[in-house]
PDB file as gemmi writes it, atoms N, CA and C in Angstrom:
CRYST1    1.000    1.000    1.000  90.00  90.00  90.00 P 1                      
ATOM      1  N   MET A   1      98.287 118.120  79.522  1.00  0.00           N  
ATOM      2  CA  MET A   1      97.461 118.398  80.679  1.00  0.00           C  
ATOM      3  C   MET A   1      97.785 117.396  81.792  1.00  0.00           C  
ATOM      4  N   ASP A   2      98.086 117.911  82.984  1.00  0.00           N  
ATOM      5  CA  ASP A   2      98.393 117.045  84.124  1.00  0.00           C  
ATOM      6  C   ASP A   2      97.124 116.412  84.651  1.00  0.00           C  
ATOM      7  N   LYS A   3      97.227 115.116  84.999  1.00  0.00           N  
ATOM      8  CA  LYS A   3      96.067 114.493  85.622  1.00  0.00           C  
ATOM      9  C   LYS A   3      96.215 114.577  87.134  1.00  0.00           C  
ATOM     10  N   ILE A   4      95.117 114.625  87.816  1.00  0.00           N  
ATOM     11  CA  ILE A   4      95.126 114.737  89.266  1.00  0.00           C  
ATOM     12  C   ILE A   4      95.138 113.329  89.856  1.00  0.00           C  
ATOM     13  N   VAL A   5      96.079 113.101  90.767  1.00  0.00           N  
ATOM     14  CA  VAL A   5      96.235 111.806  91.394  1.00  0.00           C  
ATOM     15  C   VAL A   5      95.615 111.865  92.792  1.00  0.00           C  
ATOM     16  N   PRO A   6      94.742 110.905  93.132  1.00  0.00           N  
ATOM     17  CA  PRO A   6      94.183 110.900  94.495  1.00  0.00           C  
ATOM     18  C   PRO A   6      95.290 110.768  95.536  1.00  0.00           C  
ATOM     19  N   ASN A   7      95.076 111.358  96.701  1.00  0.00           N  
ATOM     20  CA  ASN A   7      96.099 111.358  97.750  1.00  0.00           C  
ATOM     21  C   ASN A   7      96.554 109.957  98.135  1.00  0.00           C  
ATOM     22  N   GLU A   8      95.620 108.994  98.204  1.00  0.00           N  
ATOM     23  CA  GLU A   8      95.981 107.622  98.579  1.00  0.00           C  
ATOM     24  C   GLU A   8      96.945 107.016  97.561  1.00  0.00           C  
ATOM     25  N   VAL A   9      96.719 107.286  96.286  1.00  0.00           N  
ATOM     26  CA  VAL A   9      97.608 106.781  95.231  1.00  0.00           C  
ATOM     27  C   VAL A   9      98.969 107.456  95.347  1.00  0.00           C  
ATOM     28  N   TRP A  10      98.963 108.745  95.617  1.00  0.00           N  
ATOM     29  CA  TRP A  10     100.200 109.502  95.779  1.00  0.00           C  
ATOM     30  C   TRP A  10     101.021 108.934  96.944  1.00  0.00           C  
ATOM     31  N   VAL A  11     100.353 108.627  98.045  1.00  0.00           N  
ATOM     32  CA  VAL A  11     101.027 108.061  99.218  1.00  0.00           C  
ATOM     33  C   VAL A  11     101.624 106.696  98.869  1.00  0.00           C  
ATOM     34  N   GLU A  12     100.918 105.895  98.088  1.00  0.00           N  
ATOM     35  CA  GLU A  12     101.469 104.605  97.664  1.00  0.00           C  
ATOM     36  C   GLU A  12     102.698 104.802  96.774  1.00  0.00           C  
ATOM     37  N   GLU A  13     102.686 105.839  95.947  1.00  0.00           N  
ATOM     38  CA  GLU A  13     103.860 106.163  95.123  1.00  0.00           C  
ATOM     39  C   GLU A  13     105.031 106.578  96.007  1.00  0.00           C  
ATOM     40  N   ILE A  14     104.745 107.325  97.051  1.00  0.00           N  
ATOM     41  CA  ILE A  14     105.791 107.725  98.006  1.00  0.00           C  
ATOM     42  C   ILE A  14     106.375 106.475  98.658  1.00  0.00           C  
ATOM     43  N   ASP A  15     105.504 105.576  99.128  1.00  0.00           N  
ATOM     44  CA  ASP A  15     105.978 104.340  99.758  1.00  0.00           C  
ATOM     45  C   ASP A  15     106.855 103.526  98.815  1.00  0.00           C  
ATOM     46  N   LEU A  16     106.446 103.424  97.566  1.00  0.00           N  
ATOM     47  CA  LEU A  16     107.219 102.664  96.582  1.00  0.00           C  
ATOM     48  C   LEU A  16     108.593 103.295  96.361  1.00  0.00           C  
ATOM     49  N   LEU A  17     108.606 104.619  96.261  1.00  0.00           N  
ATOM     50  CA  LEU A  17     109.880 105.321  96.079  1.00  0.00           C  
ATOM     51  C   LEU A  17     110.789 105.109  97.289  1.00  0.00           C  
ATOM     52  N   LEU A  18     110.226 105.203  98.494  1.00  0.00           N  
ATOM     53  CA  LEU A  18     111.018 104.998  99.716  1.00  0.00           C  
ATOM     54  C   LEU A  18     111.567 103.571  99.762  1.00  0.00           C  
ATOM     55  N   LYS A  19     110.736 102.609  99.431  1.00  0.00           N  
ATOM     56  CA  LYS A  19     111.147 101.199  99.472  1.00  0.00           C  
ATOM     57  C   LYS A  19     112.256 100.909  98.462  1.00  0.00           C  
ATOM     58  N   ASN A  20     112.148 101.492  97.284  1.00  0.00           N  
ATOM     59  CA  ASN A  20     113.111 101.193  96.215  1.00  0.00           C  
ATOM     60  C   ASN A  20     114.369 102.051  96.247  1.00  0.00           C  
ATOM     61  N   HIS A  21     114.339 103.156  96.988  1.00  0.00           N  
ATOM     62  CA  HIS A  21     115.475 104.084  96.989  1.00  0.00           C  
ATOM     63  C   HIS A  21     115.894 104.475  98.409  1.00  0.00           C  
ATOM     64  N   TYR A  22     115.636 103.604  99.388  1.00  0.00           N  
ATOM     65  CA  TYR A  22     115.943 103.913 100.790  1.00  0.00           C  
ATOM     66  C   TYR A  22     117.423 104.207 101.031  1.00  0.00           C  
ATOM     67  N   ASP A  23     118.278 103.669 100.155  1.00  0.00           N  
ATOM     68  CA  ASP A  23     119.719 103.837 100.364  1.00  0.00           C  
ATOM     69  C   ASP A  23     120.251 105.153  99.796  1.00  0.00           C  
ATOM     70  N   GLU A  24     119.365 105.954  99.222  1.00  0.00           N  
ATOM     71  CA  GLU A  24     119.753 107.252  98.657  1.00  0.00           C  
ATOM     72  C   GLU A  24     119.448 108.370  99.647  1.00  0.00           C  
ATOM     73  N   ASP A  25     119.993 109.542  99.376  1.00  0.00           N  
ATOM     74  CA  ASP A  25     119.723 110.719 100.193  1.00  0.00           C  
ATOM     75  C   ASP A  25     118.361 111.268  99.782  1.00  0.00           C  
ATOM     76  N   LEU A  26     117.332 110.929 100.542  1.00  0.00           N  
ATOM     77  CA  LEU A  26     115.969 111.328 100.193  1.00  0.00           C  
ATOM     78  C   LEU A  26     115.423 112.323 101.203  1.00  0.00           C  
ATOM     79  N   SER A  27     115.605 113.583 100.920  1.00  0.00           N  
ATOM     80  CA  SER A  27     115.014 114.623 101.764  1.00  0.00           C  
ATOM     81  C   SER A  27     113.559 114.818 101.327  1.00  0.00           C  
ATOM     82  N   LEU A  28     112.810 115.545 102.129  1.00  0.00           N  
ATOM     83  CA  LEU A  28     111.434 115.870 101.732  1.00  0.00           C  
ATOM     84  C   LEU A  28     111.414 116.639 100.416  1.00  0.00           C  
ATOM     85  N   GLU A  29     112.402 117.521 100.246  1.00  0.00           N  
ATOM     86  CA  GLU A  29     112.481 118.304  99.011  1.00  0.00           C  
ATOM     87  C   GLU A  29     112.706 117.389  97.809  1.00  0.00           C  
ATOM     88  N   GLU A  30     113.579 116.395  97.991  1.00  0.00           N  
ATOM     89  CA  GLU A  30     113.854 115.437  96.924  1.00  0.00           C  
ATOM     90  C   GLU A  30     112.599 114.625  96.590  1.00  0.00           C  
ATOM     91  N   LEU A  31     111.889 114.188  97.614  1.00  0.00           N  
ATOM     92  CA  LEU A  31     110.638 113.453  97.380  1.00  0.00           C  
ATOM     93  C   LEU A  31     109.641 114.317  96.620  1.00  0.00           C  
ATOM     94  N   GLY A  32     109.521 115.569  97.037  1.00  0.00           N  
ATOM     95  CA  GLY A  32     108.614 116.495  96.366  1.00  0.00           C  
ATOM     96  C   GLY A  32     108.957 116.665  94.899  1.00  0.00           C  
ATOM     97  N   GLN A  33     110.250 116.809  94.607  1.00  0.00           N  
ATOM     98  CA  GLN A  33     110.679 116.964  93.213  1.00  0.00           C  
ATOM     99  C   GLN A  33     110.378 115.719  92.400  1.00  0.00           C  
ATOM    100  N   ARG A  34     110.700 114.557  92.946  1.00  0.00           N  
ATOM    101  CA  ARG A  34     110.493 113.310  92.213  1.00  0.00           C  
ATOM    102  C   ARG A  34     109.021 112.992  92.001  1.00  0.00           C  
ATOM    103  N   LEU A  35     108.186 113.423  92.959  1.00  0.00           N  
ATOM    104  CA  LEU A  35     106.766 113.081  92.885  1.00  0.00           C  
ATOM    105  C   LEU A  35     105.877 114.276  92.570  1.00  0.00           C  
ATOM    106  N   HIS A  36     106.478 115.342  92.095  1.00  0.00           N  
ATOM    107  CA  HIS A  36     105.761 116.504  91.571  1.00  0.00           C  
ATOM    108  C   HIS A  36     104.775 117.127  92.560  1.00  0.00           C  
ATOM    109  N   GLY A  37     105.307 117.461  93.736  1.00  0.00           N  
ATOM    110  CA  GLY A  37     104.482 118.146  94.727  1.00  0.00           C  
ATOM    111  C   GLY A  37     105.361 118.912  95.691  1.00  0.00           C  
ATOM    112  N   SER A  38     104.745 119.771  96.472  1.00  0.00           N  
ATOM    113  CA  SER A  38     105.536 120.521  97.452  1.00  0.00           C  
ATOM    114  C   SER A  38     105.886 119.609  98.621  1.00  0.00           C  
ATOM    115  N   SER A  39     107.050 119.821  99.187  1.00  0.00           N  
ATOM    116  CA  SER A  39     107.509 118.970 100.292  1.00  0.00           C  
ATOM    117  C   SER A  39     106.593 119.084 101.511  1.00  0.00           C  
ATOM    118  N   SER A  40     106.112 120.279 101.796  1.00  0.00           N  
ATOM    119  CA  SER A  40     105.253 120.444 102.979  1.00  0.00           C  
ATOM    120  C   SER A  40     103.894 119.759 102.775  1.00  0.00           C  
ATOM    121  N   TYR A  41     103.338 119.863 101.582  1.00  0.00           N  
ATOM    122  CA  TYR A  41     102.058 119.204 101.305  1.00  0.00           C  
ATOM    123  C   TYR A  41     102.232 117.683 101.306  1.00  0.00           C  
ATOM    124  N   LEU A  42     103.321 117.228 100.731  1.00  0.00           N  
ATOM    125  CA  LEU A  42     103.624 115.801 100.700  1.00  0.00           C  
ATOM    126  C   LEU A  42     103.690 115.258 102.136  1.00  0.00           C  
ATOM    127  N   ARG A  43     104.426 115.951 102.992  1.00  0.00           N  
ATOM    128  CA  ARG A  43     104.555 115.527 104.393  1.00  0.00           C  
ATOM    129  C   ARG A  43     103.203 115.516 105.082  1.00  0.00           C  
ATOM    130  N   HIS A  44     102.402 116.556 104.873  1.00  0.00           N  
ATOM    131  CA  HIS A  44     101.086 116.687 105.500  1.00  0.00           C  
ATOM    132  C   HIS A  44     100.164 115.541 105.079  1.00  0.00           C  
ATOM    133  N   ILE A  45     100.063 115.300 103.794  1.00  0.00           N  
ATOM    134  CA  ILE A  45      99.168 114.259 103.274  1.00  0.00           C  
ATOM    135  C   ILE A  45      99.643 112.875 103.718  1.00  0.00           C  
ATOM    136  N   TYR A  46     100.930 112.639 103.640  1.00  0.00           N  
ATOM    137  CA  TYR A  46     101.473 111.340 104.028  1.00  0.00           C  
ATOM    138  C   TYR A  46     101.168 111.055 105.501  1.00  0.00           C  
ATOM    139  N   LYS A  47     101.428 112.037 106.352  1.00  0.00           N  
ATOM    140  CA  LYS A  47     101.186 111.847 107.787  1.00  0.00           C  
ATOM    141  C   LYS A  47      99.700 111.669 108.074  1.00  0.00           C  
ATOM    142  N   LYS A  48      98.876 112.394 107.369  1.00  0.00           N  
ATOM    143  CA  LYS A  48      97.421 112.288 107.558  1.00  0.00           C  
ATOM    144  C   LYS A  48      96.942 110.869 107.223  1.00  0.00           C  
ATOM    145  N   ILE A  49      97.476 110.284 106.171  1.00  0.00           N  
ATOM    146  CA  ILE A  49      97.031 108.967 105.719  1.00  0.00           C  
ATOM    147  C   ILE A  49      97.747 107.837 106.466  1.00  0.00           C  
ATOM    148  N   LYS A  50      99.047 107.977 106.691  1.00  0.00           N  
ATOM    149  CA  LYS A  50      99.844 106.884 107.262  1.00  0.00           C  
ATOM    150  C   LYS A  50     100.092 106.999 108.768  1.00  0.00           C  
ATOM    151  N   GLY A  51      99.933 108.197 109.327  1.00  0.00           N  
ATOM    152  CA  GLY A  51     100.149 108.371 110.760  1.00  0.00           C  
ATOM    153  C   GLY A  51     101.595 108.609 111.151  1.00  0.00           C  
ATOM    154  N   LEU A  52     102.476 108.723 110.161  1.00  0.00           N  
ATOM    155  CA  LEU A  52     103.872 109.076 110.400  1.00  0.00           C  
ATOM    156  C   LEU A  52     104.371 109.846 109.189  1.00  0.00           C  
ATOM    157  N   THR A  53     105.500 110.499 109.348  1.00  0.00           N  
ATOM    158  CA  THR A  53     106.027 111.307 108.249  1.00  0.00           C  
ATOM    159  C   THR A  53     106.779 110.410 107.259  1.00  0.00           C  
ATOM    160  N   PRO A  54     106.996 110.896 106.037  1.00  0.00           N  
ATOM    161  CA  PRO A  54     107.805 110.123 105.092  1.00  0.00           C  
ATOM    162  C   PRO A  54     109.202 109.830 105.635  1.00  0.00           C  
ATOM    163  N   GLN A  55     109.789 110.768 106.365  1.00  0.00           N  
ATOM    164  CA  GLN A  55     111.127 110.551 106.920  1.00  0.00           C  
ATOM    165  C   GLN A  55     111.099 109.462 107.993  1.00  0.00           C  
ATOM    166  N   GLN A  56     110.041 109.420 108.791  1.00  0.00           N  
ATOM    167  CA  GLN A  56     109.923 108.348 109.789  1.00  0.00           C  
ATOM    168  C   GLN A  56     109.779 106.995 109.095  1.00  0.00           C  
ATOM    169  N   LYS A  57     108.993 106.942 108.035  1.00  0.00           N  
ATOM    170  CA  LYS A  57     108.835 105.709 107.264  1.00  0.00           C  
ATOM    171  C   LYS A  57     110.165 105.285 106.644  1.00  0.00           C  
ATOM    172  N   LEU A  58     110.890 106.251 106.102  1.00  0.00           N  
ATOM    173  CA  LEU A  58     112.189 105.975 105.498  1.00  0.00           C  
ATOM    174  C   LEU A  58     113.154 105.396 106.540  1.00  0.00           C  
ATOM    175  N   THR A  59     113.164 105.958 107.720  1.00  0.00           N  
ATOM    176  CA  THR A  59     114.030 105.449 108.782  1.00  0.00           C  
ATOM    177  C   THR A  59     113.643 104.022 109.144  1.00  0.00           C  
ATOM    178  N   ARG A  60     112.346 103.728 109.221  1.00  0.00           N  
ATOM    179  CA  ARG A  60     111.902 102.361 109.522  1.00  0.00           C  
ATOM    180  C   ARG A  60     112.378 101.379 108.454  1.00  0.00           C  
ATOM    181  N   ILE A  61     112.256 101.771 107.195  1.00  0.00           N  
ATOM    182  CA  ILE A  61     112.706 100.913 106.097  1.00  0.00           C  
ATOM    183  C   ILE A  61     114.211 100.681 106.206  1.00  0.00           C  
ATOM    184  N   ARG A  62     114.954 101.742 106.439  1.00  0.00           N  
ATOM    185  CA  ARG A  62     116.411 101.630 106.552  1.00  0.00           C  
ATOM    186  C   ARG A  62     116.812 100.720 107.710  1.00  0.00           C  
ATOM    187  N   LEU A  63     116.158 100.883 108.845  1.00  0.00           N  
ATOM    188  CA  LEU A  63     116.502 100.066 110.004  1.00  0.00           C  
ATOM    189  C   LEU A  63     116.137  98.603 109.776  1.00  0.00           C  
ATOM    190  N   GLU A  64     115.033  98.340 109.105  1.00  0.00           N  
ATOM    191  CA  GLU A  64     114.662  96.962 108.792  1.00  0.00           C  
ATOM    192  C   GLU A  64     115.675  96.332 107.839  1.00  0.00           C  
ATOM    193  N   GLN A  65     116.107  97.089 106.840  1.00  0.00           N  
ATOM    194  CA  GLN A  65     117.133  96.577 105.922  1.00  0.00           C  
ATOM    195  C   GLN A  65     118.446  96.322 106.662  1.00  0.00           C  
ATOM    196  N   ALA A  66     118.780  97.190 107.595  1.00  0.00           N  
ATOM    197  CA  ALA A  66     119.994  97.006 108.401  1.00  0.00           C  
ATOM    198  C   ALA A  66     119.861  95.760 109.270  1.00  0.00           C  
ATOM    199  N   ARG A  67     118.692  95.562 109.851  1.00  0.00           N  
ATOM    200  CA  ARG A  67     118.451  94.383 110.687  1.00  0.00           C  
ATOM    201  C   ARG A  67     118.668  93.104 109.879  1.00  0.00           C  
ATOM    202  N   ILE A  68     118.167  93.075 108.665  1.00  0.00           N  
ATOM    203  CA  ILE A  68     118.342  91.921 107.775  1.00  0.00           C  
ATOM    204  C   ILE A  68     119.825  91.697 107.494  1.00  0.00           C  
ATOM    205  N   ARG A  69     120.541  92.772 107.204  1.00  0.00           N  
ATOM    206  CA  ARG A  69     121.985  92.651 106.913  1.00  0.00           C  
ATOM    207  C   ARG A  69     122.763  92.171 108.128  1.00  0.00           C  
ATOM    208  N   LEU A  70     122.365  92.629 109.307  1.00  0.00           N  
ATOM    209  CA  LEU A  70     123.032  92.188 110.530  1.00  0.00           C  
ATOM    210  C   LEU A  70     122.896  90.678 110.714  1.00  0.00           C  
ATOM    211  N   LEU A  71     121.748  90.148 110.346  1.00  0.00           N  
ATOM    212  CA  LEU A  71     121.492  88.717 110.537  1.00  0.00           C  
ATOM    213  C   LEU A  71     122.131  87.854 109.460  1.00  0.00           C  
ATOM    214  N   LYS A  72     122.467  88.453 108.330  1.00  0.00           N  
ATOM    215  CA  LYS A  72     123.015  87.695 107.203  1.00  0.00           C  
ATOM    216  C   LYS A  72     124.526  87.530 107.238  1.00  0.00           C  
ATOM    217  N   GLY A  73     125.229  88.451 107.871  1.00  0.00           N  
ATOM    218  CA  GLY A  73     126.682  88.370 107.768  1.00  0.00           C  
ATOM    219  C   GLY A  73     127.403  89.102 108.861  1.00  0.00           C  
ATOM    220  N   ASN A  74     128.646  89.416 108.577  1.00  0.00           N  
ATOM    221  CA  ASN A  74     129.501  90.054 109.565  1.00  0.00           C  
ATOM    222  C   ASN A  74     130.031  91.407 109.091  1.00  0.00           C  
ATOM    223  N   GLU A  75     129.262  92.084 108.255  1.00  0.00           N  
ATOM    224  CA  GLU A  75     129.647  93.425 107.808  1.00  0.00           C  
ATOM    225  C   GLU A  75     129.824  94.345 109.017  1.00  0.00           C  
ATOM    226  N   ALA A  76     130.741  95.276 108.916  1.00  0.00           N  
ATOM    227  CA  ALA A  76     130.920  96.271 109.978  1.00  0.00           C  
ATOM    228  C   ALA A  76     129.653  97.115 110.104  1.00  0.00           C  
ATOM    229  N   ILE A  77     129.368  97.528 111.318  1.00  0.00           N  
ATOM    230  CA  ILE A  77     128.169  98.336 111.577  1.00  0.00           C  
ATOM    231  C   ILE A  77     128.179  99.601 110.725  1.00  0.00           C  
ATOM    232  N   SER A  78     129.334 100.248 110.610  1.00  0.00           N  
ATOM    233  CA  SER A  78     129.417 101.479 109.811  1.00  0.00           C  
ATOM    234  C   SER A  78     129.132 101.200 108.335  1.00  0.00           C  
ATOM    235  N   GLU A  79     129.555 100.037 107.830  1.00  0.00           N  
ATOM    236  CA  GLU A  79     129.269  99.668 106.438  1.00  0.00           C  
ATOM    237  C   GLU A  79     127.781  99.444 106.234  1.00  0.00           C  
ATOM    238  N   ILE A  80     127.152  98.782 107.182  1.00  0.00           N  
ATOM    239  CA  ILE A  80     125.706  98.539 107.098  1.00  0.00           C  
ATOM    240  C   ILE A  80     124.964  99.873 107.127  1.00  0.00           C  
ATOM    241  N   ALA A  81     125.362 100.746 108.029  1.00  0.00           N  
ATOM    242  CA  ALA A  81     124.713 102.059 108.132  1.00  0.00           C  
ATOM    243  C   ALA A  81     124.786 102.802 106.797  1.00  0.00           C  
ATOM    244  N   ARG A  82     125.972 102.846 106.197  1.00  0.00           N  
ATOM    245  CA  ARG A  82     126.131 103.521 104.902  1.00  0.00           C  
ATOM    246  C   ARG A  82     125.321 102.832 103.813  1.00  0.00           C  
ATOM    247  N   ALA A  83     125.318 101.512 103.824  1.00  0.00           N  
ATOM    248  CA  ALA A  83     124.621 100.752 102.781  1.00  0.00           C  
ATOM    249  C   ALA A  83     123.114 100.994 102.793  1.00  0.00           C  
ATOM    250  N   VAL A  84     122.564 101.311 103.949  1.00  0.00           N  
ATOM    251  CA  VAL A  84     121.125 101.573 104.027  1.00  0.00           C  
ATOM    252  C   VAL A  84     120.792 103.063 103.982  1.00  0.00           C  
ATOM    253  N   GLY A  85     121.801 103.887 103.731  1.00  0.00           N  
ATOM    254  CA  GLY A  85     121.550 105.312 103.549  1.00  0.00           C  
ATOM    255  C   GLY A  85     121.686 106.162 104.795  1.00  0.00           C  
ATOM    256  N   MET A  86     122.223 105.600 105.872  1.00  0.00           N  
ATOM    257  CA  MET A  86     122.406 106.364 107.106  1.00  0.00           C  
ATOM    258  C   MET A  86     123.901 106.609 107.290  1.00  0.00           C  
ATOM    259  N   MET A  87     124.359 107.783 106.887  1.00  0.00           N  
ATOM    260  CA  MET A  87     125.789 108.087 106.859  1.00  0.00           C  
ATOM    261  C   MET A  87     126.372 108.365 108.247  1.00  0.00           C  
ATOM    262  N   ASN A  88     125.537 108.712 109.201  1.00  0.00           N  
ATOM    263  CA  ASN A  88     125.988 109.035 110.554  1.00  0.00           C  
ATOM    264  C   ASN A  88     125.851 107.776 111.421  1.00  0.00           C  
ATOM    265  N   THR A  89     126.957 107.070 111.618  1.00  0.00           N  
ATOM    266  CA  THR A  89     126.925 105.787 112.336  1.00  0.00           C  
ATOM    267  C   THR A  89     126.395 105.918 113.768  1.00  0.00           C  
ATOM    268  N   PRO A  90     126.830 106.911 114.560  1.00  0.00           N  
ATOM    269  CA  PRO A  90     126.269 107.023 115.912  1.00  0.00           C  
ATOM    270  C   PRO A  90     124.743 107.222 115.901  1.00  0.00           C  
ATOM    271  N   TYR A  91     124.245 108.010 114.956  1.00  0.00           N  
ATOM    272  CA  TYR A  91     122.795 108.204 114.842  1.00  0.00           C  
ATOM    273  C   TYR A  91     122.115 106.890 114.444  1.00  0.00           C  
ATOM    274  N   PHE A  92     122.747 106.148 113.542  1.00  0.00           N  
ATOM    275  CA  PHE A  92     122.216 104.849 113.135  1.00  0.00           C  
ATOM    276  C   PHE A  92     122.115 103.924 114.349  1.00  0.00           C  
ATOM    277  N   ILE A  93     123.177 103.843 115.129  1.00  0.00           N  
ATOM    278  CA  ILE A  93     123.190 102.957 116.300  1.00  0.00           C  
ATOM    279  C   ILE A  93     122.095 103.361 117.291  1.00  0.00           C  
ATOM    280  N   LYS A  94     121.983 104.658 117.545  1.00  0.00           N  
ATOM    281  CA  LYS A  94     120.961 105.169 118.467  1.00  0.00           C  
ATOM    282  C   LYS A  94     119.558 104.848 117.952  1.00  0.00           C  
ATOM    283  N   SER A  95     119.320 105.055 116.662  1.00  0.00           N  
ATOM    284  CA  SER A  95     118.009 104.781 116.057  1.00  0.00           C  
ATOM    285  C   SER A  95     117.693 103.288 116.086  1.00  0.00           C  
ATOM    286  N   PHE A  96     118.684 102.466 115.797  1.00  0.00           N  
ATOM    287  CA  PHE A  96     118.499 101.014 115.797  1.00  0.00           C  
ATOM    288  C   PHE A  96     118.123 100.536 117.198  1.00  0.00           C  
ATOM    289  N   LYS A  97     118.842 101.023 118.188  1.00  0.00           N  
ATOM    290  CA  LYS A  97     118.575 100.617 119.568  1.00  0.00           C  
ATOM    291  C   LYS A  97     117.180 101.061 120.011  1.00  0.00           C  
ATOM    292  N   LYS A  98     116.796 102.247 119.615  1.00  0.00           N  
ATOM    293  CA  LYS A  98     115.460 102.746 119.960  1.00  0.00           C  
ATOM    294  C   LYS A  98     114.377 101.870 119.330  1.00  0.00           C  
ATOM    295  N   ARG A  99     114.589 101.437 118.101  1.00  0.00           N  
ATOM    296  CA  ARG A  99     113.592 100.646 117.360  1.00  0.00           C  
ATOM    297  C   ARG A  99     113.546  99.186 117.828  1.00  0.00           C  
ATOM    298  N   TYR A 100     114.708  98.585 118.064  1.00  0.00           N  
ATOM    299  CA  TYR A 100     114.770  97.150 118.335  1.00  0.00           C  
ATOM    300  C   TYR A 100     115.172  96.773 119.760  1.00  0.00           C  
ATOM    301  N   GLY A 101     115.518  97.770 120.578  1.00  0.00           N  
ATOM    302  CA  GLY A 101     115.813  97.496 121.977  1.00  0.00           C  
ATOM    303  C   GLY A 101     117.245  97.063 122.258  1.00  0.00           C  
ATOM    304  N   LEU A 102     118.028  96.867 121.208  1.00  0.00           N  
ATOM    305  CA  LEU A 102     119.428  96.481 121.347  1.00  0.00           C  
ATOM    306  C   LEU A 102     120.264  97.262 120.348  1.00  0.00           C  
ATOM    307  N   ALA A 103     121.514  97.534 120.706  1.00  0.00           N  
ATOM    308  CA  ALA A 103     122.442  98.135 119.748  1.00  0.00           C  
ATOM    309  C   ALA A 103     122.693  97.106 118.639  1.00  0.00           C  
ATOM    310  N   PRO A 104     123.085  97.544 117.447  1.00  0.00           N  
ATOM    311  CA  PRO A 104     123.289  96.606 116.340  1.00  0.00           C  
ATOM    312  C   PRO A 104     124.198  95.425 116.665  1.00  0.00           C  
ATOM    313  N   ASN A 105     125.337  95.667 117.323  1.00  0.00           N  
ATOM    314  CA  ASN A 105     126.236  94.555 117.677  1.00  0.00           C  
ATOM    315  C   ASN A 105     125.576  93.577 118.636  1.00  0.00           C  
ATOM    316  N   GLN A 106     124.837  94.103 119.611  1.00  0.00           N  
ATOM    317  CA  GLN A 106     124.121  93.246 120.563  1.00  0.00           C  
ATOM    318  C   GLN A 106     123.051  92.432 119.833  1.00  0.00           C  
ATOM    319  N   TYR A 107     122.354  93.084 118.923  1.00  0.00           N  
ATOM    320  CA  TYR A 107     121.306  92.415 118.151  1.00  0.00           C  
ATOM    321  C   TYR A 107     121.908  91.275 117.337  1.00  0.00           C  
ATOM    322  N   ARG A 108     123.010  91.554 116.681  1.00  0.00           N  
ATOM    323  CA  ARG A 108     123.679  90.531 115.866  1.00  0.00           C  
ATOM    324  C   ARG A 108     124.082  89.336 116.736  1.00  0.00           C  
ATOM    325  N   LYS A 109     124.680  89.606 117.886  1.00  0.00           N  
ATOM    326  CA  LYS A 109     125.109  88.522 118.768  1.00  0.00           C  
ATOM    327  C   LYS A 109     123.927  87.711 119.285  1.00  0.00           C  
ATOM    328  N   ALA A 110     122.817  88.382 119.546  1.00  0.00           N  
ATOM    329  CA  ALA A 110     121.649  87.701 120.102  1.00  0.00           C  
ATOM    330  C   ALA A 110     120.898  86.865 119.064  1.00  0.00           C  
ATOM    331  N   TYR A 111     120.868  87.322 117.797  1.00  0.00           N  
ATOM    332  CA  TYR A 111     119.981  86.689 116.813  1.00  0.00           C  
ATOM    333  C   TYR A 111     120.651  86.078 115.593  1.00  0.00           C  
ATOM    334  N   ASN A 112     121.913  86.359 115.358  1.00  0.00           N  
ATOM    335  CA  ASN A 112     122.577  85.854 114.154  1.00  0.00           C  
ATOM    336  C   ASN A 112     123.150  84.468 114.460  1.00  0.00           C  
ATOM    337  N   ILE A 113     122.561  83.435 113.867  1.00  0.00           N  
ATOM    338  CA  ILE A 113     123.026  82.074 114.124  1.00  0.00           C  
ATOM    339  C   ILE A 113     124.438  81.852 113.603  1.00  0.00           C  
ATOM    340  N   ASN A 114     124.836  82.650 112.592  1.00  0.00           N  
ATOM    341  CA  ASN A 114     126.176  82.510 112.026  1.00  0.00           C  
ATOM    342  C   ASN A 114     127.267  83.026 112.963  1.00  0.00           C  
ATOM    343  N   SER A 115     126.909  83.920 113.898  1.00  0.00           N  
ATOM    344  CA  SER A 115     127.940  84.499 114.761  1.00  0.00           C  
ATOM    345  C   SER A 115     128.091  83.724 116.063  1.00  0.00           C  
ATOM    346  N   LYS A 116     127.217  82.742 116.323  1.00  0.00           N  
ATOM    347  CA  LYS A 116     127.313  81.953 117.545  1.00  0.00           C  
ATOM    348  C   LYS A 116     128.448  80.954 117.428  1.00  0.00           C  
ATOM    349  N   LYS A 117     129.150  80.733 118.509  1.00  0.00           N  
ATOM    350  CA  LYS A 117     130.300  79.822 118.457  1.00  0.00           C  
ATOM    351  C   LYS A 117     129.980  78.505 119.119  1.00  0.00           C  
TER     352      LYS A 117                                                      
END                                                                             
């Protein structure tokens, strides 16, 4: 017999899955399958509780992980994008700039103490 999980607990499970698997291809359908619910209901409940969609949350997690990687080393932007699960480098750059106000290379130059000469 399946037990019923409260929506808030379900949303926390979604957040945990996104945090631990951000580098994977996680569509709404994939989230629904992994968390035993329909993708449309999952999106609806998540947005109702968190104020953004699971995909928006996933993008935020990916961009934050990319930001950390930019500050730690000199990996190529395309490598960082792939490593955080964003296979389309131009989309990654556009999303990063929208979130942080600078393109990834500009951000690295401005904030990475290791890249300063």
